PDB file of C-alpha atoms in Angstrom:
ATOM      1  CA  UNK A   2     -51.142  27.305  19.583  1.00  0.00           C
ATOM      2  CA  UNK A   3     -50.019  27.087  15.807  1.00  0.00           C
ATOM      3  CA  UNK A   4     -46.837  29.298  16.694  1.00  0.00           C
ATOM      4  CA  UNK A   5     -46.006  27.408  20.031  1.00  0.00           C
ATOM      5  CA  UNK A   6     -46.150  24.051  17.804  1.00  0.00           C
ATOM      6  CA  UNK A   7     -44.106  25.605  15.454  1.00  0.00           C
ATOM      7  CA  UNK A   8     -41.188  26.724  17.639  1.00  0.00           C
ATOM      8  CA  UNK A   9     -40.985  23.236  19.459  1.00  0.00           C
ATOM      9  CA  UNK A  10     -41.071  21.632  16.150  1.00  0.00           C
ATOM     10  CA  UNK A  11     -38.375  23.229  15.204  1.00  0.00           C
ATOM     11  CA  UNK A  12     -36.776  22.639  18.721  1.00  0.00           C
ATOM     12  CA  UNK A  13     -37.121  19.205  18.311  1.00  0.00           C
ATOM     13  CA  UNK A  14     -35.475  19.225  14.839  1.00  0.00           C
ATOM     14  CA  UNK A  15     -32.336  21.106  16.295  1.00  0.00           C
ATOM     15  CA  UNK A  16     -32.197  18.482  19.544  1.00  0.00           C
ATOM     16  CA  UNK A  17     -32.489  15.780  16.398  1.00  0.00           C
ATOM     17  CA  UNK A  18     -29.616  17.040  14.104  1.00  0.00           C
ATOM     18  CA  UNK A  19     -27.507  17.382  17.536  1.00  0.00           C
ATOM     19  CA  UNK A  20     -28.049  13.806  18.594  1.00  0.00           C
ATOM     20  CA  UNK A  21     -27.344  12.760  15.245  1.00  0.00           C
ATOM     21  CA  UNK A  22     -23.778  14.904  14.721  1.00  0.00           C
ATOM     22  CA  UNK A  23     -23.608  13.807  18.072  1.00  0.00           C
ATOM     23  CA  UNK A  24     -23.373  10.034  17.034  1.00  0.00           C
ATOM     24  CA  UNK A  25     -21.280  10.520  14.572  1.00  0.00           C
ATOM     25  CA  UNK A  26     -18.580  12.038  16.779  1.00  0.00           C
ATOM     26  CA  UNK A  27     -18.981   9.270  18.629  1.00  0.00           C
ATOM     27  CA  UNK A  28     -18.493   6.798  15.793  1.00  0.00           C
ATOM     28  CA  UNK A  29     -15.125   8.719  14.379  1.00  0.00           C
ATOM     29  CA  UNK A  30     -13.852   8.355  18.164  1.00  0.00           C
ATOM     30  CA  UNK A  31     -14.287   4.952  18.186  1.00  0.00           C
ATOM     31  CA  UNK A  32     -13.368   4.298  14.338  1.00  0.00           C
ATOM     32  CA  UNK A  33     -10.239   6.507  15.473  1.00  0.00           C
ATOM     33  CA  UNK A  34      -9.136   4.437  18.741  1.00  0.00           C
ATOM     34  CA  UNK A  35      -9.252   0.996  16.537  1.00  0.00           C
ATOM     35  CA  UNK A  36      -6.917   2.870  13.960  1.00  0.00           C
ATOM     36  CA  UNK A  37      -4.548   4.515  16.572  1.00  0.00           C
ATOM     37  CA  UNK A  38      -3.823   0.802  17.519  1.00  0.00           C
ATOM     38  CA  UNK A  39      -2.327   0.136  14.581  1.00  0.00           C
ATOM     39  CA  UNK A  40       0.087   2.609  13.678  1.00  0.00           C
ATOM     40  CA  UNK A  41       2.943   1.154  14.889  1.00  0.00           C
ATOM     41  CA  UNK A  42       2.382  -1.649  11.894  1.00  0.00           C
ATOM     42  CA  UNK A  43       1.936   1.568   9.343  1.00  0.00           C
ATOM     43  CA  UNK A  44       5.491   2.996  10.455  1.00  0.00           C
ATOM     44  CA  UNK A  45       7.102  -0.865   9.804  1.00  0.00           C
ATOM     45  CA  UNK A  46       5.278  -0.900   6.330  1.00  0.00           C
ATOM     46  CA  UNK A  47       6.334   2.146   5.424  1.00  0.00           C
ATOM     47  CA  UNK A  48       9.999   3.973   5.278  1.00  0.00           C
ATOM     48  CA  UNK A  49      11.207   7.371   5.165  1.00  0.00           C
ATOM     49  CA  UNK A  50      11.567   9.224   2.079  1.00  0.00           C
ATOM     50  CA  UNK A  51      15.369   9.193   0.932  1.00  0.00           C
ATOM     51  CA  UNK A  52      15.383   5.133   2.296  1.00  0.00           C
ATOM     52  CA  UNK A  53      14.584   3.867  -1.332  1.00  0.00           C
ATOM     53  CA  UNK A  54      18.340   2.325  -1.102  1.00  0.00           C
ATOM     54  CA  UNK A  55      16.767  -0.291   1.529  1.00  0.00           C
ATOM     55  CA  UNK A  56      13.884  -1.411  -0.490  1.00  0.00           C
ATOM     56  CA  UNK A  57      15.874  -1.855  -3.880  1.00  0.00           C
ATOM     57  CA  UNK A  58      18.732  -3.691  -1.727  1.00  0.00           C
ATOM     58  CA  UNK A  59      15.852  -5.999  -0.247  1.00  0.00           C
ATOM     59  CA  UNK A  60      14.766  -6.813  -3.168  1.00  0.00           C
ATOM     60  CA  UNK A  61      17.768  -7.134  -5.046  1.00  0.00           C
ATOM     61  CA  UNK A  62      18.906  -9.917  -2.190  1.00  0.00           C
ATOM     62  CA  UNK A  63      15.364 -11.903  -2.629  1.00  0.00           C
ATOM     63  CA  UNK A  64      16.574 -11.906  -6.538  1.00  0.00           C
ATOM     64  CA  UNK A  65      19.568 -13.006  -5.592  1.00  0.00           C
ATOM     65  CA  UNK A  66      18.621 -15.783  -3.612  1.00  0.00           C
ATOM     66  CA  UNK A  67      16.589 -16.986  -6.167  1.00  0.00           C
ATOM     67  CA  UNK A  68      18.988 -16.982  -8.777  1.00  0.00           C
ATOM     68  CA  UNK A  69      17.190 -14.481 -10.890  1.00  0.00           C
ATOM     69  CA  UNK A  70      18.352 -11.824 -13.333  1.00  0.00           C
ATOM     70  CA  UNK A  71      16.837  -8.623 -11.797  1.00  0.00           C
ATOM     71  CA  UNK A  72      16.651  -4.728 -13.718  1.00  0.00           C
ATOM     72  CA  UNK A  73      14.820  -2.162 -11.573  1.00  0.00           C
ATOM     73  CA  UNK A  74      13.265   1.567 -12.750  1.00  0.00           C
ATOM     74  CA  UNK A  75      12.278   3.791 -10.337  1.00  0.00           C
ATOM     75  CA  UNK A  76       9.649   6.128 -11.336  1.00  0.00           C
ATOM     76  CA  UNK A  77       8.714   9.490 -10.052  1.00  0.00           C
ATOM     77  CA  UNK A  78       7.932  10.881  -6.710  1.00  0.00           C
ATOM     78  CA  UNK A  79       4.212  11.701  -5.992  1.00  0.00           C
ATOM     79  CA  UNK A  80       3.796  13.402  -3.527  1.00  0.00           C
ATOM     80  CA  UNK A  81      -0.067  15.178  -2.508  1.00  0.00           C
ATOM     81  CA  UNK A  82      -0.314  18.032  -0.505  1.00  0.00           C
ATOM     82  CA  UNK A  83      -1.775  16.896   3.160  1.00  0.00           C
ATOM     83  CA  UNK A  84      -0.654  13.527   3.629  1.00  0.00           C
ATOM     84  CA  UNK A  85       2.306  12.103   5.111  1.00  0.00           C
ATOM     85  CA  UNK A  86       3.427   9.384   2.612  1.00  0.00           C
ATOM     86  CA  UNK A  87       4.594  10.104  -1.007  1.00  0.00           C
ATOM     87  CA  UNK A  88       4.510   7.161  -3.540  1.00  0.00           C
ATOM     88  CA  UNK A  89       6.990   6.343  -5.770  1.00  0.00           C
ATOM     89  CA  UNK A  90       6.442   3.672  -8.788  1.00  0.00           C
ATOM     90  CA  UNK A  91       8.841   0.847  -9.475  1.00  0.00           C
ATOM     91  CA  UNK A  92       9.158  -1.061 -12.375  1.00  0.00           C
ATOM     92  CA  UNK A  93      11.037  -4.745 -12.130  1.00  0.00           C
ATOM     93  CA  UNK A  94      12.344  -7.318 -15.432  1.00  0.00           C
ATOM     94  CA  UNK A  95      13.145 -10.764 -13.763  1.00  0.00           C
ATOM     95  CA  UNK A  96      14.520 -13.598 -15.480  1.00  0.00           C
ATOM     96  CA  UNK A  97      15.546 -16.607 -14.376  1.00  0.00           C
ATOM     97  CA  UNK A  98      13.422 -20.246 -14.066  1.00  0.00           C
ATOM     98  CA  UNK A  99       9.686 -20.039 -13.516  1.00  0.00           C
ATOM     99  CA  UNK A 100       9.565 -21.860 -10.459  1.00  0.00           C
ATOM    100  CA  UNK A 101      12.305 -19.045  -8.975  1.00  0.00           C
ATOM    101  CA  UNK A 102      10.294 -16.407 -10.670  1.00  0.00           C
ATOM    102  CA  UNK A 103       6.669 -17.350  -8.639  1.00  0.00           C
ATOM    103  CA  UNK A 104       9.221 -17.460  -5.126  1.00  0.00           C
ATOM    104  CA  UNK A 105      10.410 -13.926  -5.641  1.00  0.00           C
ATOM    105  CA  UNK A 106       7.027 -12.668  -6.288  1.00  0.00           C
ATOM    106  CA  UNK A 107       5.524 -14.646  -3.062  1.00  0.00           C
ATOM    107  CA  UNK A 108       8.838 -12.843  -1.485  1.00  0.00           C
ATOM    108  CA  UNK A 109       8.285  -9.718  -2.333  1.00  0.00           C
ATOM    109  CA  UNK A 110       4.661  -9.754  -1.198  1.00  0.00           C
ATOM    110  CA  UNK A 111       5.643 -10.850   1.937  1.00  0.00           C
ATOM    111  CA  UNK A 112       8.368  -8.279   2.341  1.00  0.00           C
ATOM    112  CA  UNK A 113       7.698  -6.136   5.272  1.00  0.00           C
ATOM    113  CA  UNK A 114       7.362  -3.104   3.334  1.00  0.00           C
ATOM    114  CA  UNK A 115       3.970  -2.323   1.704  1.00  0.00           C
ATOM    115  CA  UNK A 116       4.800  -3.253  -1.952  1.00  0.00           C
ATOM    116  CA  UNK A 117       1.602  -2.679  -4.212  1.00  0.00           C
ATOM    117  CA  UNK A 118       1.431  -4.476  -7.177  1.00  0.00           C
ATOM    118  CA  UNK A 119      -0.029  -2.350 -10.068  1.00  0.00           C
ATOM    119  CA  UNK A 120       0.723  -5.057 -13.105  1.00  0.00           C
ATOM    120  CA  UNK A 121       2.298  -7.967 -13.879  1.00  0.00           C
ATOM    121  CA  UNK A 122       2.685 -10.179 -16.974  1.00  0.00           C
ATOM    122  CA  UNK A 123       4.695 -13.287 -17.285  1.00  0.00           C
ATOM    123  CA  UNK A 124       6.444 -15.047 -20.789  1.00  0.00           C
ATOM    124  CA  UNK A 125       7.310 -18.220 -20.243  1.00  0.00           C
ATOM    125  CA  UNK A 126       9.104 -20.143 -22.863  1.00  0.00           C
ATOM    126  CA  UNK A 127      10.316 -24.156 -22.159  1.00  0.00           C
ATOM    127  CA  UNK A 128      13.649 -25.216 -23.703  1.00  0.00           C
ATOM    128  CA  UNK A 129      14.120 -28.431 -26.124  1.00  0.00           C
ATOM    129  CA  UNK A 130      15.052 -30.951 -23.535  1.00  0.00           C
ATOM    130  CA  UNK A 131      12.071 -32.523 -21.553  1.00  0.00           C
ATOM    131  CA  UNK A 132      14.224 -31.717 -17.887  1.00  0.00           C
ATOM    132  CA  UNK A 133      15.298 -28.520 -18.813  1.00  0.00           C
ATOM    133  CA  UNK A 134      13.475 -25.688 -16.552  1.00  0.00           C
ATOM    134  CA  UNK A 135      11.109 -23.204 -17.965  1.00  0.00           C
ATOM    135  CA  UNK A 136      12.577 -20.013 -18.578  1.00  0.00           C
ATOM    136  CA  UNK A 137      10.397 -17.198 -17.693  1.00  0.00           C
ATOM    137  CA  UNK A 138      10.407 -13.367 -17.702  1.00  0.00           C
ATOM    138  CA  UNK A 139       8.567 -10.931 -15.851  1.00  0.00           C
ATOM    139  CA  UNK A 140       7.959  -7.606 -16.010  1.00  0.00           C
ATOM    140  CA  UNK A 141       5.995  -5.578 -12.934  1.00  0.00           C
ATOM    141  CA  UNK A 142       4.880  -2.390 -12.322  1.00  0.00           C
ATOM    142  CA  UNK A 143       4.855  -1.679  -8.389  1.00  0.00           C
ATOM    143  CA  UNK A 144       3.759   1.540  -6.324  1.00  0.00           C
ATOM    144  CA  UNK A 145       5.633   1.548  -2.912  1.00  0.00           C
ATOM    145  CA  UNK A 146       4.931   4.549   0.120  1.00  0.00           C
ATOM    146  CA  UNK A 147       6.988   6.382   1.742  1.00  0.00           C
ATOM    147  CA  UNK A 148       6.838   8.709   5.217  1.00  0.00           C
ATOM    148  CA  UNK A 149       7.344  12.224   4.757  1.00  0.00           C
ATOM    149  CA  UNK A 150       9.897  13.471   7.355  1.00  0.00           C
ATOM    150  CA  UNK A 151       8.172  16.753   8.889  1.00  0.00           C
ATOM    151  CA  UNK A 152      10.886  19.293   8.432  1.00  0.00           C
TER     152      UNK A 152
END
């Protein structure tokens, strides 16, 4: 009897780790059908590697529009091994009038590419006359991703 109880014991603990991995299959399926709905937004967000022209032009023309002074870095590559984006760091100086300044940021958030904001930091600085604008500079540090292009 103790050896009988034993084995379905342990039966029942296999049948329980089974229903359990189970579940979780069942979960990632789902979890994986909500996600698969969206990837048509993750390829607009994101543009090929070598397309970095497009972004800085984009942004350039927001600048522009604003009427802002606009020097752009571009940092390093970083690419890691399994994943199909690579990120590469940006770093922006705007100048210009505050009010401009707080546009182009708004702007570039709302930019259809996925533009993440790392840091920011702001000097402001308001001329003699009471109806002069507040000059402002900015200085940003920004990660944007790229696709990887399967060779």
């Amino acid at each position: 009897i103790r050896l009988i109880n034993k084995q379905v014991l342990g039966e029942r603990i296999r049948l329980e780790k089974l229903y359990t991995k189970g579940q979780l299959q069942k979960n990632v399926k789902v979890t994986y059908e909500k996600v698969k709905a969206n990837l048509p937004f993750l390829d607009e967000v994101m543009l090929n590697e070598s397309q970095e022209l497009q972004y800085i032009t984009a942004v350039e023309h927001l600048a522009t529009q604003e009427n802002l002074e606009l020097e752009i870095n571009v940092g390093e590559n970083r690419r890691v091994p399994e994943q199909k984006f690579s990120t590469l760091g940006f770093s922006f100086i705007v100048r210009g009038e505050w009010e401009s300044i707080m546009k182009w940021i708004e702007q570039v958030e709302n930019l259809h590419l996925y533009t993440n904001i790392i840091e920011l930091s702001i000097a402001v600085r308001e001329k003699e006359g009471i109806n002069e604008p507040r000059i402002a500079t900015l200085t940003m540090a920004a990660d944007t991703y790229w696709k990887i292009i399967q060779q």
